C-alpha cells in the first residue's frame, strides 16, 4: 500500500488521513416533548456485527448491555452476534416479537437497515452507530462517543515514547469515524512532538474492513519491519496488531477497552496505555428517555468525557477514559513506560484529561483545521 507524506509542525504523516470533525461541535437533535406515559420496564437488544469474544468493539457493547441490566432490575439485555446487513431486520423483528423495546446495530453498515422498519414499530427505539451517515428518524437514533478525546491523551503518551520517531496505525478504512479517532491520536502526538522538540513520522495503513485478523497481522508486521515503528496502535478490531507488538517487543497503544484489565490479553510491559469505552452511558440515556415515555427522543447522541454514568457498584465512569490494567488517568500509563515519559507530558495528560472531564477543553475546538482535509490553506476554504 502506497504512503503519501503530510508534514505539519514537526510531524510527517504517511497514509490517507483527512481531517474530519463533522461531529466535534454537534449538538443533539429533536427537542423532547412532554412524555405521555411512564414505561414499567424495557429490553435492550444489541445486534453485534462481529463475534463478541476476542473483540474490543463488540466486547465493549456487550459489557455495556450487561452493565445496564445489572443496574436496573426492570431492564433486560438480549443480543445477536455476527449480524450482517441482510440479517439486521429479521433479527430485529424477531427480538421485538420477544419483547425488545430498544434495538441497536453496533456498526453503521449493518445498523442502518433499521431505519427501514422504524415507522413500522413506532413504539420501539432503534439506534445505529455513526460512521459517516447521519440519517435519523423520530425513533431512529444515531450514537457515538467522543473517543477521540481519550485518543488525544494516548497520542501524548505515544509521541513521548517513540525512540525511532516512527509510530504505526493499523486501520480499517477511511470513514469519518475512523479518521476522527485517528486525528485525535495524531493531535496528541503532534503536541507531544512540539513540546519535546521531536520529529515523528506516523504511518497509517488500511486493511479494508473492521475485522480481518490475518490482514491486520500482515500490515502490523510490515509497519514494524519496513517502517521501523516502535509504537503501534490500531483502528481495527482483532487482537493481531497486539500480538505483533508483543512478538516484536515494541509498545502497543490499545483501543475501545482496557485489554489488560478486562481481557488479560497482554500486560503493561507491552501495553503502554489504552482507553476504555463505556457505551452504557449512551444506552442509559436512550433507556431513560424510553422509560419516561418520551415519544421524541434525542436523535443524535455524541457523548464525551464530560458525560458519565454510575454503575451498579456505585462507580462513576465517563463515556470514555484512558485505562490500563484497571487503572485510570495518569495511573493508566504503564509502570514500565512511565519512567520513559518526561514529566511535562505526564502533567499535560493529567491536565487535559481533567479539562475534558470538566467540559472546558477539546482537541478539535482548540486546534484549527482545514475543512477539506488536505492540510493546505486554500483560498475560500473555511476553517471549522
One Martini backbone bead per residue (centre of mass of N, CA, C, O) as a GRO file, in nm:
protein
  384
    1UNK     BB    1   0.094   0.037   0.025
    2UNK     BB    2   0.076   0.355  -0.026
    3UNK     BB    3   0.257   0.653   0.078
    4UNK     BB    4   0.181   0.985   0.199
    5UNK     BB    5   0.301   1.285   0.276
    6UNK     BB    6   0.253   1.492   0.585
    7UNK     BB    7   0.331   1.819   0.699
    8UNK     BB    8   0.326   1.925   1.059
    9UNK     BB    9   0.477   2.032   1.321
   10UNK     BB   10   0.702   1.782   1.317
   11UNK     BB   11   0.511   1.609   1.121
   12UNK     BB   12   0.487   1.295   0.952
   13UNK     BB   13   0.230   1.182   0.732
   14UNK     BB   14   0.131   0.853   0.645
   15UNK     BB   15  -0.131   0.842   0.441
   16UNK     BB   16  -0.478   0.842   0.461
   17UNK     BB   17  -0.553   1.169   0.592
   18UNK     BB   18  -0.842   1.319   0.704
   19UNK     BB   19  -1.017   1.598   0.817
   20UNK     BB   20  -1.272   1.516   1.059
   21UNK     BB   21  -1.532   1.729   1.244
   22UNK     BB   22  -1.844   1.705   1.213
   23UNK     BB   23  -1.912   1.630   1.539
   24UNK     BB   24  -1.759   1.813   1.749
   25UNK     BB   25  -2.013   2.046   1.761
   26UNK     BB   26  -2.248   1.870   1.805
   27UNK     BB   27  -2.583   1.878   1.860
   28UNK     BB   28  -2.860   1.771   1.967
   29UNK     BB   29  -3.167   1.718   1.867
   30UNK     BB   30  -3.467   1.690   1.926
   31UNK     BB   31  -3.707   1.829   2.102
   32UNK     BB   32  -3.861   1.739   2.373
   33UNK     BB   33  -4.146   1.615   2.476
   34UNK     BB   34  -4.397   1.544   2.668
   35UNK     BB   35  -4.457   1.285   2.848
   36UNK     BB   36  -4.731   1.042   2.862
   37UNK     BB   37  -4.558   0.793   2.981
   38UNK     BB   38  -4.462   0.518   3.194
   39UNK     BB   39  -4.243   0.273   3.192
   40UNK     BB   40  -4.174  -0.042   3.356
   41UNK     BB   41  -3.986  -0.150   3.115
   42UNK     BB   42  -3.698  -0.313   2.941
   43UNK     BB   43  -3.542  -0.412   2.621
   44UNK     BB   44  -3.213  -0.458   2.522
   45UNK     BB   45  -3.098  -0.470   2.179
   46UNK     BB   46  -2.802  -0.615   2.034
   47UNK     BB   47  -2.629  -0.586   1.726
   48UNK     BB   48  -2.355  -0.772   1.630
   49UNK     BB   49  -2.126  -0.785   1.373
   50UNK     BB   50  -1.965  -0.966   1.560
   51UNK     BB   51  -1.803  -1.117   1.763
   52UNK     BB   52  -1.732  -1.099   2.102
   53UNK     BB   53  -1.510  -1.276   2.137
   54UNK     BB   54  -1.202  -1.113   2.093
   55UNK     BB   55  -1.331  -0.818   2.119
   56UNK     BB   56  -1.363  -0.468   2.169
   57UNK     BB   57  -1.621  -0.367   2.041
   58UNK     BB   58  -1.836  -0.585   2.110
   59UNK     BB   59  -1.739  -0.617   2.400
   60UNK     BB   60  -1.829  -0.331   2.496
   61UNK     BB   61  -2.129  -0.364   2.426
   62UNK     BB   62  -2.184  -0.611   2.602
   63UNK     BB   63  -2.103  -0.486   2.869
   64UNK     BB   64  -2.315  -0.263   2.859
   65UNK     BB   65  -2.566  -0.441   2.866
   66UNK     BB   66  -2.496  -0.575   3.138
   67UNK     BB   67  -2.481  -0.313   3.309
   68UNK     BB   68  -2.768  -0.224   3.266
   69UNK     BB   69  -2.902  -0.481   3.390
   70UNK     BB   70  -2.761  -0.465   3.671
   71UNK     BB   71  -2.887  -0.184   3.755
   72UNK     BB   72  -3.172  -0.287   3.630
   73UNK     BB   73  -3.435  -0.493   3.707
   74UNK     BB   74  -3.632  -0.384   3.450
   75UNK     BB   75  -3.378  -0.475   3.268
   76UNK     BB   76  -3.292  -0.617   2.959
   77UNK     BB   77  -3.053  -0.832   2.774
   78UNK     BB   78  -3.005  -0.873   2.423
   79UNK     BB   79  -2.862  -1.079   2.143
   80UNK     BB   80  -2.656  -1.066   1.841
   81UNK     BB   81  -2.432  -1.225   1.626
   82UNK     BB   82  -2.307  -1.181   1.324
   83UNK     BB   83  -2.445  -0.920   1.181
   84UNK     BB   84  -2.573  -0.858   0.889
   85UNK     BB   85  -2.762  -0.661   0.678
   86UNK     BB   86  -2.955  -0.915   0.607
   87UNK     BB   87  -3.020  -0.959   0.941
   88UNK     BB   88  -3.120  -0.710   1.090
   89UNK     BB   89  -3.431  -0.722   1.058
   90UNK     BB   90  -3.503  -1.014   1.138
   91UNK     BB   91  -3.378  -0.994   1.423
   92UNK     BB   92  -3.536  -0.752   1.522
   93UNK     BB   93  -3.822  -0.876   1.491
   94UNK     BB   94  -3.770  -1.112   1.676
   95UNK     BB   95  -3.705  -0.938   1.935
   96UNK     BB   96  -3.968  -0.778   1.938
   97UNK     BB   97  -4.156  -1.027   1.969
   98UNK     BB   98  -3.992  -1.080   2.258
   99UNK     BB   99  -3.976  -0.751   2.379
  100UNK     BB  100  -3.823  -0.540   2.239
  101UNK     BB  101  -3.756  -0.169   2.267
  102UNK     BB  102  -3.438  -0.166   2.203
  103UNK     BB  103  -3.256  -0.128   1.888
  104UNK     BB  104  -2.908  -0.205   1.807
  105UNK     BB  105  -2.651  -0.124   1.584
  106UNK     BB  106  -2.284  -0.162   1.614
  107UNK     BB  107  -2.295  -0.072   1.302
  108UNK     BB  108  -2.361   0.099   1.025
  109UNK     BB  109  -2.385  -0.117   0.790
  110UNK     BB  110  -2.603  -0.290   0.992
  111UNK     BB  111  -2.792  -0.052   1.121
  112UNK     BB  112  -2.945   0.108   0.891
  113UNK     BB  113  -3.192  -0.090   0.825
  114UNK     BB  114  -3.370   0.010   1.071
  115UNK     BB  115  -3.505   0.256   0.929
  116UNK     BB  116  -3.717   0.076   0.764
  117UNK     BB  117  -3.882  -0.001   1.061
  118UNK     BB  118  -3.960   0.250   1.234
  119UNK     BB  119  -4.262   0.293   1.140
  120UNK     BB  120  -4.367   0.001   1.214
  121UNK     BB  121  -4.228   0.072   1.518
  122UNK     BB  122  -4.314   0.342   1.707
  123UNK     BB  123  -4.242   0.218   2.012
  124UNK     BB  124  -3.955   0.186   1.907
  125UNK     BB  125  -3.616   0.198   1.959
  126UNK     BB  126  -3.365   0.297   1.739
  127UNK     BB  127  -3.012   0.214   1.649
  128UNK     BB  128  -2.692   0.367   1.532
  129UNK     BB  129  -2.393   0.389   1.438
  130UNK     BB  130  -2.150   0.624   1.360
  131UNK     BB  131  -1.959   0.702   1.066
  132UNK     BB  132  -2.102   0.903   0.813
  133UNK     BB  133  -2.396   0.881   0.865
  134UNK     BB  134  -2.699   1.104   0.971
  135UNK     BB  135  -2.949   0.949   0.979
  136UNK     BB  136  -3.293   1.008   1.083
  137UNK     BB  137  -3.557   0.958   1.322
  138UNK     BB  138  -3.770   0.977   1.567
  139UNK     BB  139  -3.684   0.642   1.634
  140UNK     BB  140  -3.384   0.704   1.504
  141UNK     BB  141  -3.075   0.661   1.650
  142UNK     BB  142  -2.764   0.826   1.690
  143UNK     BB  143  -2.428   0.700   1.787
  144UNK     BB  144  -2.135   0.841   1.969
  145UNK     BB  145  -1.827   0.867   2.097
  146UNK     BB  146  -1.551   1.071   2.216
  147UNK     BB  147  -1.273   0.907   2.158
  148UNK     BB  148  -1.066   1.127   2.072
  149UNK     BB  149  -0.999   1.225   2.357
  150UNK     BB  150  -0.840   0.972   2.450
  151UNK     BB  151  -0.652   0.962   2.200
  152UNK     BB  152  -0.500   1.216   2.262
  153UNK     BB  153  -0.366   1.105   2.520
  154UNK     BB  154  -0.227   0.871   2.376
  155UNK     BB  155  -0.054   1.052   2.189
  156UNK     BB  156   0.124   1.173   2.405
  157UNK     BB  157   0.254   0.904   2.485
  158UNK     BB  158   0.357   0.809   2.208
  159UNK     BB  159   0.535   1.060   2.143
  160UNK     BB  160   0.725   1.008   2.392
  161UNK     BB  161   0.816   0.697   2.340
  162UNK     BB  162   0.946   0.729   2.081
  163UNK     BB  163   1.272   0.655   1.930
  164UNK     BB  164   1.247   0.637   1.608
  165UNK     BB  165   0.990   0.821   1.509
  166UNK     BB  166   0.778   0.568   1.473
  167UNK     BB  167   0.427   0.538   1.397
  168UNK     BB  168   0.160   0.292   1.396
  169UNK     BB  169  -0.146   0.226   1.193
  170UNK     BB  170  -0.403  -0.004   1.206
  171UNK     BB  171  -0.655   0.018   0.966
  172UNK     BB  172  -0.951   0.004   0.810
  173UNK     BB  173  -1.112   0.277   0.696
  174UNK     BB  174  -1.207   0.592   0.546
  175UNK     BB  175  -1.390   0.724   0.786
  176UNK     BB  176  -1.504   0.942   1.002
  177UNK     BB  177  -1.461   0.772   1.251
  178UNK     BB  178  -1.165   0.694   1.197
  179UNK     BB  179  -1.040   0.977   1.143
  180UNK     BB  180  -1.117   1.112   1.402
  181UNK     BB  181  -0.952   0.925   1.585
  182UNK     BB  182  -0.679   0.959   1.452
  183UNK     BB  183  -0.664   1.270   1.495
  184UNK     BB  184  -0.652   1.266   1.797
  185UNK     BB  185  -0.386   1.109   1.809
  186UNK     BB  186  -0.217   1.303   1.632
  187UNK     BB  187  -0.245   1.554   1.812
  188UNK     BB  188  -0.094   1.434   2.050
  189UNK     BB  189   0.170   1.387   1.903
  190UNK     BB  190   0.214   1.678   1.815
  191UNK     BB  191   0.229   1.800   2.103
  192UNK     BB  192   0.464   1.627   2.199
  193UNK     BB  193   0.667   1.708   1.979
  194UNK     BB  194   0.667   2.010   2.041
  195UNK     BB  195   0.749   1.990   2.346
  196UNK     BB  196   1.017   1.793   2.275
  197UNK     BB  197   1.148   1.832   1.986
  198UNK     BB  198   1.022   1.626   1.774
  199UNK     BB  199   1.034   1.382   1.517
  200UNK     BB  200   0.735   1.242   1.361
  201UNK     BB  201   0.619   0.942   1.224
  202UNK     BB  202   0.312   0.848   1.049
  203UNK     BB  203   0.164   0.526   0.986
  204UNK     BB  204  -0.104   0.450   0.755
  205UNK     BB  205  -0.293   0.138   0.727
  206UNK     BB  206  -0.526  -0.038   0.526
  207UNK     BB  207  -0.746  -0.332   0.522
  208UNK     BB  208  -1.087  -0.276   0.457
  209UNK     BB  209  -1.172  -0.360   0.759
  210UNK     BB  210  -1.246  -0.449   1.086
  211UNK     BB  211  -1.217  -0.791   1.061
  212UNK     BB  212  -0.873  -0.896   0.976
  213UNK     BB  213  -0.639  -1.072   1.114
  214UNK     BB  214  -0.432  -1.135   0.887
  215UNK     BB  215  -0.406  -0.847   0.769
  216UNK     BB  216  -0.328  -0.707   1.031
  217UNK     BB  217  -0.066  -0.859   1.068
  218UNK     BB  218   0.078  -0.781   0.807
  219UNK     BB  219   0.079  -0.475   0.860
  220UNK     BB  220   0.221  -0.474   1.130
  221UNK     BB  221   0.483  -0.607   1.028
  222UNK     BB  222   0.547  -0.390   0.819
  223UNK     BB  223   0.573  -0.149   1.013
  224UNK     BB  224   0.814  -0.272   1.167
  225UNK     BB  225   1.018  -0.379   0.935
  226UNK     BB  226   0.991  -0.119   0.720
  227UNK     BB  227   0.930   0.146   0.941
  228UNK     BB  228   1.037   0.137   1.238
  229UNK     BB  229   0.827   0.072   1.448
  230UNK     BB  230   0.770   0.137   1.825
  231UNK     BB  231   0.460   0.222   1.787
  232UNK     BB  232   0.137   0.061   1.823
  233UNK     BB  233  -0.182   0.071   1.655
  234UNK     BB  234  -0.554   0.072   1.620
  235UNK     BB  235  -0.861   0.056   1.379
  236UNK     BB  236  -0.937  -0.232   1.475
  237UNK     BB  237  -1.066  -0.570   1.612
  238UNK     BB  238  -0.824  -0.736   1.652
  239UNK     BB  239  -0.532  -0.900   1.811
  240UNK     BB  240  -0.290  -0.886   1.606
  241UNK     BB  241  -0.128  -0.624   1.668
  242UNK     BB  242  -0.060  -0.710   1.957
  243UNK     BB  243   0.097  -0.963   1.885
  244UNK     BB  244   0.320  -0.816   1.731
  245UNK     BB  245   0.420  -0.633   1.958
  246UNK     BB  246   0.502  -0.864   2.143
  247UNK     BB  247   0.701  -1.011   1.947
  248UNK     BB  248   0.876  -0.728   1.891
  249UNK     BB  249   0.904  -0.541   2.150
  250UNK     BB  250   0.674  -0.320   2.153
  251UNK     BB  251   0.461  -0.072   2.169
  252UNK     BB  252   0.117  -0.052   2.283
  253UNK     BB  253  -0.202   0.093   2.179
  254UNK     BB  254  -0.514   0.093   2.285
  255UNK     BB  255  -0.872  -0.001   2.227
  256UNK     BB  256  -1.208   0.042   2.370
  257UNK     BB  257  -1.035  -0.132   2.588
  258UNK     BB  258  -0.908  -0.292   2.868
  259UNK     BB  259  -0.696  -0.542   2.771
  260UNK     BB  260  -0.573  -0.614   3.049
  261UNK     BB  261  -0.805  -0.598   3.271
  262UNK     BB  262  -1.043  -0.755   3.105
  263UNK     BB  263  -0.873  -0.978   2.916
  264UNK     BB  264  -0.559  -1.050   2.941
  265UNK     BB  265  -0.380  -1.026   2.667
  266UNK     BB  266  -0.172  -0.864   2.841
  267UNK     BB  267   0.073  -0.623   2.941
  268UNK     BB  268   0.263  -0.343   3.068
  269UNK     BB  269   0.514  -0.419   2.878
  270UNK     BB  270   0.331  -0.344   2.614
  271UNK     BB  271   0.101  -0.169   2.736
  272UNK     BB  272   0.103   0.167   2.778
  273UNK     BB  273  -0.200   0.222   2.675
  274UNK     BB  274  -0.554   0.285   2.709
  275UNK     BB  275  -0.902   0.267   2.622
  276UNK     BB  276  -1.240   0.321   2.749
  277UNK     BB  277  -1.570   0.216   2.657
  278UNK     BB  278  -1.902   0.346   2.764
  279UNK     BB  279  -2.192   0.267   2.620
  280UNK     BB  280  -2.385   0.286   2.868
  281UNK     BB  281  -2.422   0.592   2.864
  282UNK     BB  282  -2.592   0.594   2.603
  283UNK     BB  283  -2.802   0.375   2.677
  284UNK     BB  284  -2.915   0.520   2.927
  285UNK     BB  285  -3.029   0.760   2.778
  286UNK     BB  286  -3.232   0.599   2.611
  287UNK     BB  287  -3.373   0.455   2.848
  288UNK     BB  288  -3.482   0.700   3.000
  289UNK     BB  289  -3.663   0.800   2.771
  290UNK     BB  290  -3.831   0.548   2.741
  291UNK     BB  291  -3.935   0.525   3.042
  292UNK     BB  292  -4.067   0.825   3.012
  293UNK     BB  293  -4.225   0.828   2.725
  294UNK     BB  294  -4.059   0.934   2.487
  295UNK     BB  295  -4.144   1.027   2.152
  296UNK     BB  296  -3.885   1.250   2.125
  297UNK     BB  297  -3.593   1.172   2.098
  298UNK     BB  298  -3.279   1.194   2.086
  299UNK     BB  299  -3.103   1.152   1.763
  300UNK     BB  300  -2.812   1.262   1.874
  301UNK     BB  301  -2.536   1.092   2.021
  302UNK     BB  302  -2.237   1.280   2.162
  303UNK     BB  303  -2.048   1.158   2.396
  304UNK     BB  304  -1.820   1.228   2.665
  305UNK     BB  305  -1.612   1.293   2.935
  306UNK     BB  306  -1.862   1.483   3.057
  307UNK     BB  307  -1.999   1.204   3.061
  308UNK     BB  308  -2.200   0.983   3.279
  309UNK     BB  309  -2.206   0.683   3.500
  310UNK     BB  310  -2.362   0.478   3.739
  311UNK     BB  311  -2.299   0.191   3.861
  312UNK     BB  312  -2.399  -0.072   4.053
  313UNK     BB  313  -2.126  -0.024   4.246
  314UNK     BB  314  -2.091   0.318   4.226
  315UNK     BB  315  -1.935   0.374   3.978
  316UNK     BB  316  -1.800   0.640   3.800
  317UNK     BB  317  -1.827   0.681   3.438
  318UNK     BB  318  -1.710   0.781   3.163
  319UNK     BB  319  -1.746   0.730   2.836
  320UNK     BB  320  -1.435   0.801   2.832
  321UNK     BB  321  -1.102   0.653   2.901
  322UNK     BB  322  -0.815   0.607   3.034
  323UNK     BB  323  -0.695   0.254   3.043
  324UNK     BB  324  -0.500   0.025   3.265
  325UNK     BB  325  -0.514  -0.228   3.462
  326UNK     BB  326  -0.765  -0.079   3.617
  327UNK     BB  327  -0.658   0.206   3.544
  328UNK     BB  328  -0.670   0.563   3.570
  329UNK     BB  329  -0.533   0.795   3.411
  330UNK     BB  330  -0.202   0.827   3.480
  331UNK     BB  331  -0.215   0.529   3.599
  332UNK     BB  332  -0.244   0.399   3.302
  333UNK     BB  333   0.040   0.415   3.282
  334UNK     BB  334   0.287   0.229   3.245
  335UNK     BB  335   0.537   0.143   3.462
  336UNK     BB  336   0.744   0.098   3.223
  337UNK     BB  337   0.685   0.381   3.075
  338UNK     BB  338   0.697   0.623   3.274
  339UNK     BB  339   1.019   0.672   3.288
  340UNK     BB  340   1.011   0.758   2.961
  341UNK     BB  341   0.833   1.005   3.051
  342UNK     BB  342   0.804   1.315   3.068
  343UNK     BB  343   0.665   1.519   3.302
  344UNK     BB  344   0.518   1.719   3.104
  345UNK     BB  345   0.337   1.496   2.982
  346UNK     BB  346   0.198   1.390   3.230
  347UNK     BB  347   0.077   1.664   3.309
  348UNK     BB  348  -0.086   1.700   3.044
  349UNK     BB  349  -0.264   1.457   3.068
  350UNK     BB  350  -0.399   1.544   3.332
  351UNK     BB  351  -0.505   1.820   3.241
  352UNK     BB  352  -0.674   1.737   2.990
  353UNK     BB  353  -0.855   1.538   3.130
  354UNK     BB  354  -0.982   1.732   3.333
  355UNK     BB  355  -1.096   1.926   3.114
  356UNK     BB  356  -1.278   1.717   2.966
  357UNK     BB  357  -1.451   1.638   3.210
  358UNK     BB  358  -1.541   1.949   3.246
  359UNK     BB  359  -1.578   2.079   2.943
  360UNK     BB  360  -1.314   2.298   2.872
  361UNK     BB  361  -1.183   2.088   2.657
  362UNK     BB  362  -1.075   2.039   2.301
  363UNK     BB  363  -0.893   1.941   2.031
  364UNK     BB  364  -1.104   2.039   1.799
  365UNK     BB  365  -1.132   2.347   1.918
  366UNK     BB  366  -0.824   2.431   1.935
  367UNK     BB  367  -0.763   2.317   1.663
  368UNK     BB  368  -0.690   2.408   1.345
  369UNK     BB  369  -0.871   2.335   1.044
  370UNK     BB  370  -0.898   2.201   0.732
  371UNK     BB  371  -1.190   2.094   0.588
  372UNK     BB  372  -1.060   1.918   0.336
  373UNK     BB  373  -0.785   1.767   0.456
  374UNK     BB  374  -0.503   1.864   0.313
  375UNK     BB  375  -0.337   2.100   0.480
  376UNK     BB  376  -0.435   2.336   0.301
  377UNK     BB  377  -0.466   2.684   0.257
  378UNK     BB  378  -0.746   2.757   0.097
  379UNK     BB  379  -0.909   2.962  -0.085
  380UNK     BB  380  -1.236   2.966   0.053
  381UNK     BB  381  -1.162   2.775   0.296
  382UNK     BB  382  -1.293   2.688   0.576
  383UNK     BB  383  -1.241   2.699   0.924
  384UNK     BB  384  -1.396   2.512   1.182
   0.00000   0.00000   0.00000
